């Protein structure tokens, strides 16, 4: 870890713990069983993939969900709540470890397949220790803003070009195997935490490398 100058984090499943079963239950509670059947964070359904790619709006996604479930009465706000049930609070300990990285001169970033509805919840979670999300990162790269999705090389190359980071000096942390494989092929150091793993020891090793 001596050469690491940057750390890039995924959000869901890495910084933000996920609860798939709770999300599925929330959609079933709304009577949207057909949507509950297609919820998958690793392989998003077509409508969710287009949302994360930035091709359609959240409202258009909600319309597709209402049509799929034959539930025209369900509001965008109710769907936003159900989708937000995916997300668990970010541990304050982890926020402070990222803060320590930055104090030690390590540049920190996010690269995430995400959507504007989920990001409303995520940004609120980052306030758990009294700071805005932007406090913790030099830049946040989100798929729906970049119109690219991991694991494509294109989204990584856009991040590299925008940040000026050198892959060989960058640790990429993601829970998706295909994303890890793309990052490794581009020269990044990589780490894939197991579900629910506390990988704070890794961040501490980067912060204490001197």
CSV table of C-alpha atoms in Angstrom, one decimal:
chain,number,residue,atom,x,y,z
A,1,UNK,CA,0.0,0.0,0.0
A,2,UNK,CA,3.0,2.3,0.0
A,3,UNK,CA,2.3,3.7,-3.4
A,4,UNK,CA,-1.4,4.4,-2.9
A,5,UNK,CA,-2.3,8.1,-3.2
A,6,UNK,CA,-6.0,7.7,-4.0
A,7,UNK,CA,-8.9,5.5,-2.9
A,8,UNK,CA,-12.1,5.1,-4.9
A,9,UNK,CA,-15.1,3.7,-3.1
A,10,UNK,CA,-18.3,2.1,-4.4
A,11,UNK,CA,-21.4,3.2,-2.5
A,12,UNK,CA,-24.0,0.4,-2.3
A,13,UNK,CA,-22.6,-2.7,-0.6
A,14,UNK,CA,-19.3,-0.9,0.3
A,15,UNK,CA,-19.9,2.4,2.1
A,16,UNK,CA,-23.7,2.0,2.3
A,17,UNK,CA,-24.9,-1.4,3.6
A,18,UNK,CA,-27.7,-2.9,1.5
A,19,UNK,CA,-30.9,-4.7,2.6
A,20,UNK,CA,-32.4,-6.4,-0.4
A,21,UNK,CA,-35.1,-8.3,1.5
A,22,UNK,CA,-36.3,-5.1,3.2
A,23,UNK,CA,-36.6,-3.4,-0.2
A,24,UNK,CA,-38.5,-6.3,-1.7
A,25,UNK,CA,-40.8,-6.3,1.3
A,26,UNK,CA,-41.5,-2.6,0.9
A,27,UNK,CA,-42.5,-3.1,-2.8
A,28,UNK,CA,-44.7,-6.0,-1.8
A,29,UNK,CA,-46.3,-3.8,0.9
A,30,UNK,CA,-47.2,-1.3,-1.9
A,31,UNK,CA,-48.8,-4.1,-3.9
A,32,UNK,CA,-46.1,-4.0,-6.5
A,33,UNK,CA,-45.1,-7.6,-6.4
A,34,UNK,CA,-44.0,-7.5,-10.1
A,35,UNK,CA,-41.4,-4.9,-9.2
A,36,UNK,CA,-40.3,-6.8,-6.1
A,37,UNK,CA,-39.5,-9.8,-8.4
A,38,UNK,CA,-37.0,-7.8,-10.4
A,39,UNK,CA,-35.1,-5.9,-7.7
A,40,UNK,CA,-31.5,-6.9,-7.9
A,41,UNK,CA,-28.6,-4.5,-7.1
A,42,UNK,CA,-26.1,-6.4,-9.2
A,43,UNK,CA,-28.2,-7.0,-12.3
A,44,UNK,CA,-30.7,-4.2,-12.5
A,45,UNK,CA,-33.9,-4.6,-14.5
A,46,UNK,CA,-34.0,-2.8,-17.8
A,47,UNK,CA,-35.9,0.2,-16.4
A,48,UNK,CA,-33.6,0.5,-13.4
A,49,UNK,CA,-30.5,0.1,-15.7
A,50,UNK,CA,-31.8,3.0,-17.9
A,51,UNK,CA,-32.4,5.1,-14.8
A,52,UNK,CA,-28.8,4.5,-13.5
A,53,UNK,CA,-27.5,5.2,-17.0
A,54,UNK,CA,-29.3,8.6,-16.9
A,55,UNK,CA,-31.4,7.8,-19.9
A,56,UNK,CA,-34.8,8.2,-18.2
A,57,UNK,CA,-36.0,10.2,-15.2
A,58,UNK,CA,-37.1,8.8,-11.9
A,59,UNK,CA,-40.7,9.8,-12.7
A,60,UNK,CA,-40.5,7.8,-16.0
A,61,UNK,CA,-39.1,4.8,-14.0
A,62,UNK,CA,-42.0,5.1,-11.6
A,63,UNK,CA,-44.4,5.1,-14.5
A,64,UNK,CA,-42.8,1.9,-15.8
A,65,UNK,CA,-43.1,0.3,-12.4
A,66,UNK,CA,-46.8,1.3,-12.1
A,67,UNK,CA,-47.5,-0.2,-15.5
A,68,UNK,CA,-45.6,-3.4,-14.8
A,69,UNK,CA,-47.5,-3.8,-11.5
A,70,UNK,CA,-50.9,-2.5,-12.7
A,71,UNK,CA,-50.9,-0.1,-9.8
A,72,UNK,CA,-51.5,3.4,-11.2
A,73,UNK,CA,-52.5,4.6,-7.8
A,74,UNK,CA,-49.0,4.4,-6.3
A,75,UNK,CA,-47.2,7.7,-6.1
A,76,UNK,CA,-43.6,8.5,-7.0
A,77,UNK,CA,-43.0,9.3,-3.3
A,78,UNK,CA,-44.2,5.9,-2.2
A,79,UNK,CA,-41.9,4.2,-4.8
A,80,UNK,CA,-39.0,6.4,-3.6
A,81,UNK,CA,-39.6,5.3,-0.1
A,82,UNK,CA,-39.7,1.6,-1.1
A,83,UNK,CA,-36.5,1.9,-3.1
A,84,UNK,CA,-34.8,3.7,-0.2
A,85,UNK,CA,-35.5,0.7,2.0
A,86,UNK,CA,-32.5,-0.8,0.2
A,87,UNK,CA,-30.2,1.4,2.2
A,88,UNK,CA,-28.9,1.1,5.7
A,89,UNK,CA,-27.0,3.8,7.6
A,90,UNK,CA,-23.3,4.4,7.0
A,91,UNK,CA,-21.3,3.5,10.1
A,92,UNK,CA,-19.8,6.7,11.7
A,93,UNK,CA,-16.6,4.7,12.2
A,94,UNK,CA,-16.2,4.4,8.5
A,95,UNK,CA,-16.9,8.1,7.9
A,96,UNK,CA,-14.1,8.9,10.4
A,97,UNK,CA,-11.7,6.5,8.7
A,98,UNK,CA,-12.3,8.2,5.4
A,99,UNK,CA,-11.7,11.5,7.2
A,100,UNK,CA,-8.4,10.2,8.4
A,101,UNK,CA,-7.4,9.2,4.9
A,102,UNK,CA,-7.9,12.8,3.8
A,103,UNK,CA,-6.0,14.2,6.7
A,104,UNK,CA,-3.1,12.0,5.7
A,105,UNK,CA,-3.1,13.4,2.2
A,106,UNK,CA,-4.9,10.5,0.5
A,107,UNK,CA,-7.4,11.7,-2.2
A,108,UNK,CA,-10.8,10.0,-1.9
A,109,UNK,CA,-13.5,9.4,-4.5
A,110,UNK,CA,-16.8,7.7,-5.2
A,111,UNK,CA,-17.6,5.7,-8.4
A,112,UNK,CA,-21.1,4.4,-8.2
A,113,UNK,CA,-23.9,3.0,-10.4
A,114,UNK,CA,-26.7,5.0,-8.8
A,115,UNK,CA,-29.8,7.1,-9.4
A,116,UNK,CA,-31.1,10.5,-8.1
A,117,UNK,CA,-33.8,8.9,-5.8
A,118,UNK,CA,-31.3,6.8,-3.9
A,119,UNK,CA,-28.8,9.6,-3.7
A,120,UNK,CA,-31.3,11.7,-1.7
A,121,UNK,CA,-31.1,9.0,1.0
A,122,UNK,CA,-27.4,8.5,0.7
A,123,UNK,CA,-26.5,12.2,1.0
A,124,UNK,CA,-28.6,12.3,4.2
A,125,UNK,CA,-26.8,9.3,5.6
A,126,UNK,CA,-23.4,11.0,5.1
A,127,UNK,CA,-24.5,13.7,7.6
A,128,UNK,CA,-24.4,11.2,10.5
A,129,UNK,CA,-21.2,12.8,11.8
A,130,UNK,CA,-22.1,16.4,11.1
A,131,UNK,CA,-20.6,16.8,7.6
A,132,UNK,CA,-22.0,16.9,4.1
A,133,UNK,CA,-21.1,14.1,1.6
A,134,UNK,CA,-18.7,16.4,-0.3
A,135,UNK,CA,-16.6,16.8,2.9
A,136,UNK,CA,-15.4,13.2,2.5
A,137,UNK,CA,-14.4,13.1,-1.2
A,138,UNK,CA,-12.4,15.0,-3.7
A,139,UNK,CA,-15.1,14.1,-6.3
A,140,UNK,CA,-18.2,11.9,-6.6
A,141,UNK,CA,-18.7,10.1,-9.9
A,142,UNK,CA,-22.2,8.8,-10.5
A,143,UNK,CA,-23.4,6.7,-13.4
A,144,UNK,CA,-26.6,8.7,-14.1
A,145,UNK,CA,-24.6,11.9,-14.4
A,146,UNK,CA,-21.8,10.3,-16.5
A,147,UNK,CA,-24.2,8.3,-18.8
A,148,UNK,CA,-22.0,5.3,-18.3
A,149,UNK,CA,-22.3,2.2,-16.1
A,150,UNK,CA,-19.8,0.0,-14.4
A,151,UNK,CA,-18.3,-2.4,-15.3
A,152,UNK,CA,-17.7,-0.6,-18.7
A,153,UNK,CA,-14.2,0.7,-19.2
A,154,UNK,CA,-15.7,4.0,-20.3
A,155,UNK,CA,-16.9,5.1,-16.9
A,156,UNK,CA,-13.4,4.4,-15.4
A,157,UNK,CA,-11.7,6.3,-18.2
A,158,UNK,CA,-14.0,9.3,-17.7
A,159,UNK,CA,-13.1,9.2,-14.0
A,160,UNK,CA,-9.4,9.0,-14.7
A,161,UNK,CA,-9.5,11.9,-17.2
A,162,UNK,CA,-11.6,14.1,-14.9
A,163,UNK,CA,-9.5,13.5,-11.7
A,164,UNK,CA,-6.1,13.0,-13.1
A,165,UNK,CA,-5.6,10.0,-10.9
A,166,UNK,CA,-3.0,7.4,-11.9
A,167,UNK,CA,-4.6,3.9,-11.7
A,168,UNK,CA,-1.4,2.3,-10.4
A,169,UNK,CA,-1.5,4.8,-7.5
A,170,UNK,CA,-5.2,4.1,-6.8
A,171,UNK,CA,-7.0,1.6,-4.6
A,172,UNK,CA,-10.5,0.7,-6.0
A,173,UNK,CA,-12.9,-0.9,-3.5
A,174,UNK,CA,-16.1,-2.5,-4.9
A,175,UNK,CA,-18.3,-5.5,-4.1
A,176,UNK,CA,-18.9,-6.4,-7.7
A,177,UNK,CA,-16.6,-8.9,-9.3
A,178,UNK,CA,-17.0,-7.6,-12.9
A,179,UNK,CA,-16.3,-4.0,-11.6
A,180,UNK,CA,-13.2,-5.3,-9.9
A,181,UNK,CA,-12.0,-7.1,-13.0
A,182,UNK,CA,-12.3,-4.0,-15.2
A,183,UNK,CA,-10.5,-1.9,-12.6
A,184,UNK,CA,-7.7,-4.5,-12.4
A,185,UNK,CA,-7.3,-4.6,-16.2
A,186,UNK,CA,-6.8,-0.8,-16.2
A,187,UNK,CA,-4.0,-1.0,-13.6
A,188,UNK,CA,-5.9,-0.2,-10.3
A,189,UNK,CA,-5.1,-1.9,-7.1
A,190,UNK,CA,-8.3,-3.6,-6.1
A,191,UNK,CA,-10.2,-4.9,-3.0
A,192,UNK,CA,-13.6,-6.7,-3.0
A,193,UNK,CA,-15.0,-6.8,0.5
A,194,UNK,CA,-17.4,-9.6,1.4
A,195,UNK,CA,-21.0,-8.8,2.2
A,196,UNK,CA,-21.1,-7.0,5.5
A,197,UNK,CA,-17.3,-7.0,5.9
A,198,UNK,CA,-15.6,-4.3,8.1
A,199,UNK,CA,-12.7,-3.4,5.9
A,200,UNK,CA,-11.5,-0.6,8.1
A,201,UNK,CA,-8.2,-2.4,8.6
A,202,UNK,CA,-7.5,-1.8,4.9
A,203,UNK,CA,-8.1,1.9,5.2
A,204,UNK,CA,-6.0,2.1,8.3
A,205,UNK,CA,-3.1,0.4,6.5
A,206,UNK,CA,-3.3,3.0,3.7
A,207,UNK,CA,-3.5,5.9,6.1
A,208,UNK,CA,-0.6,4.6,8.2
A,209,UNK,CA,1.6,3.6,5.3
A,210,UNK,CA,4.2,6.3,6.2
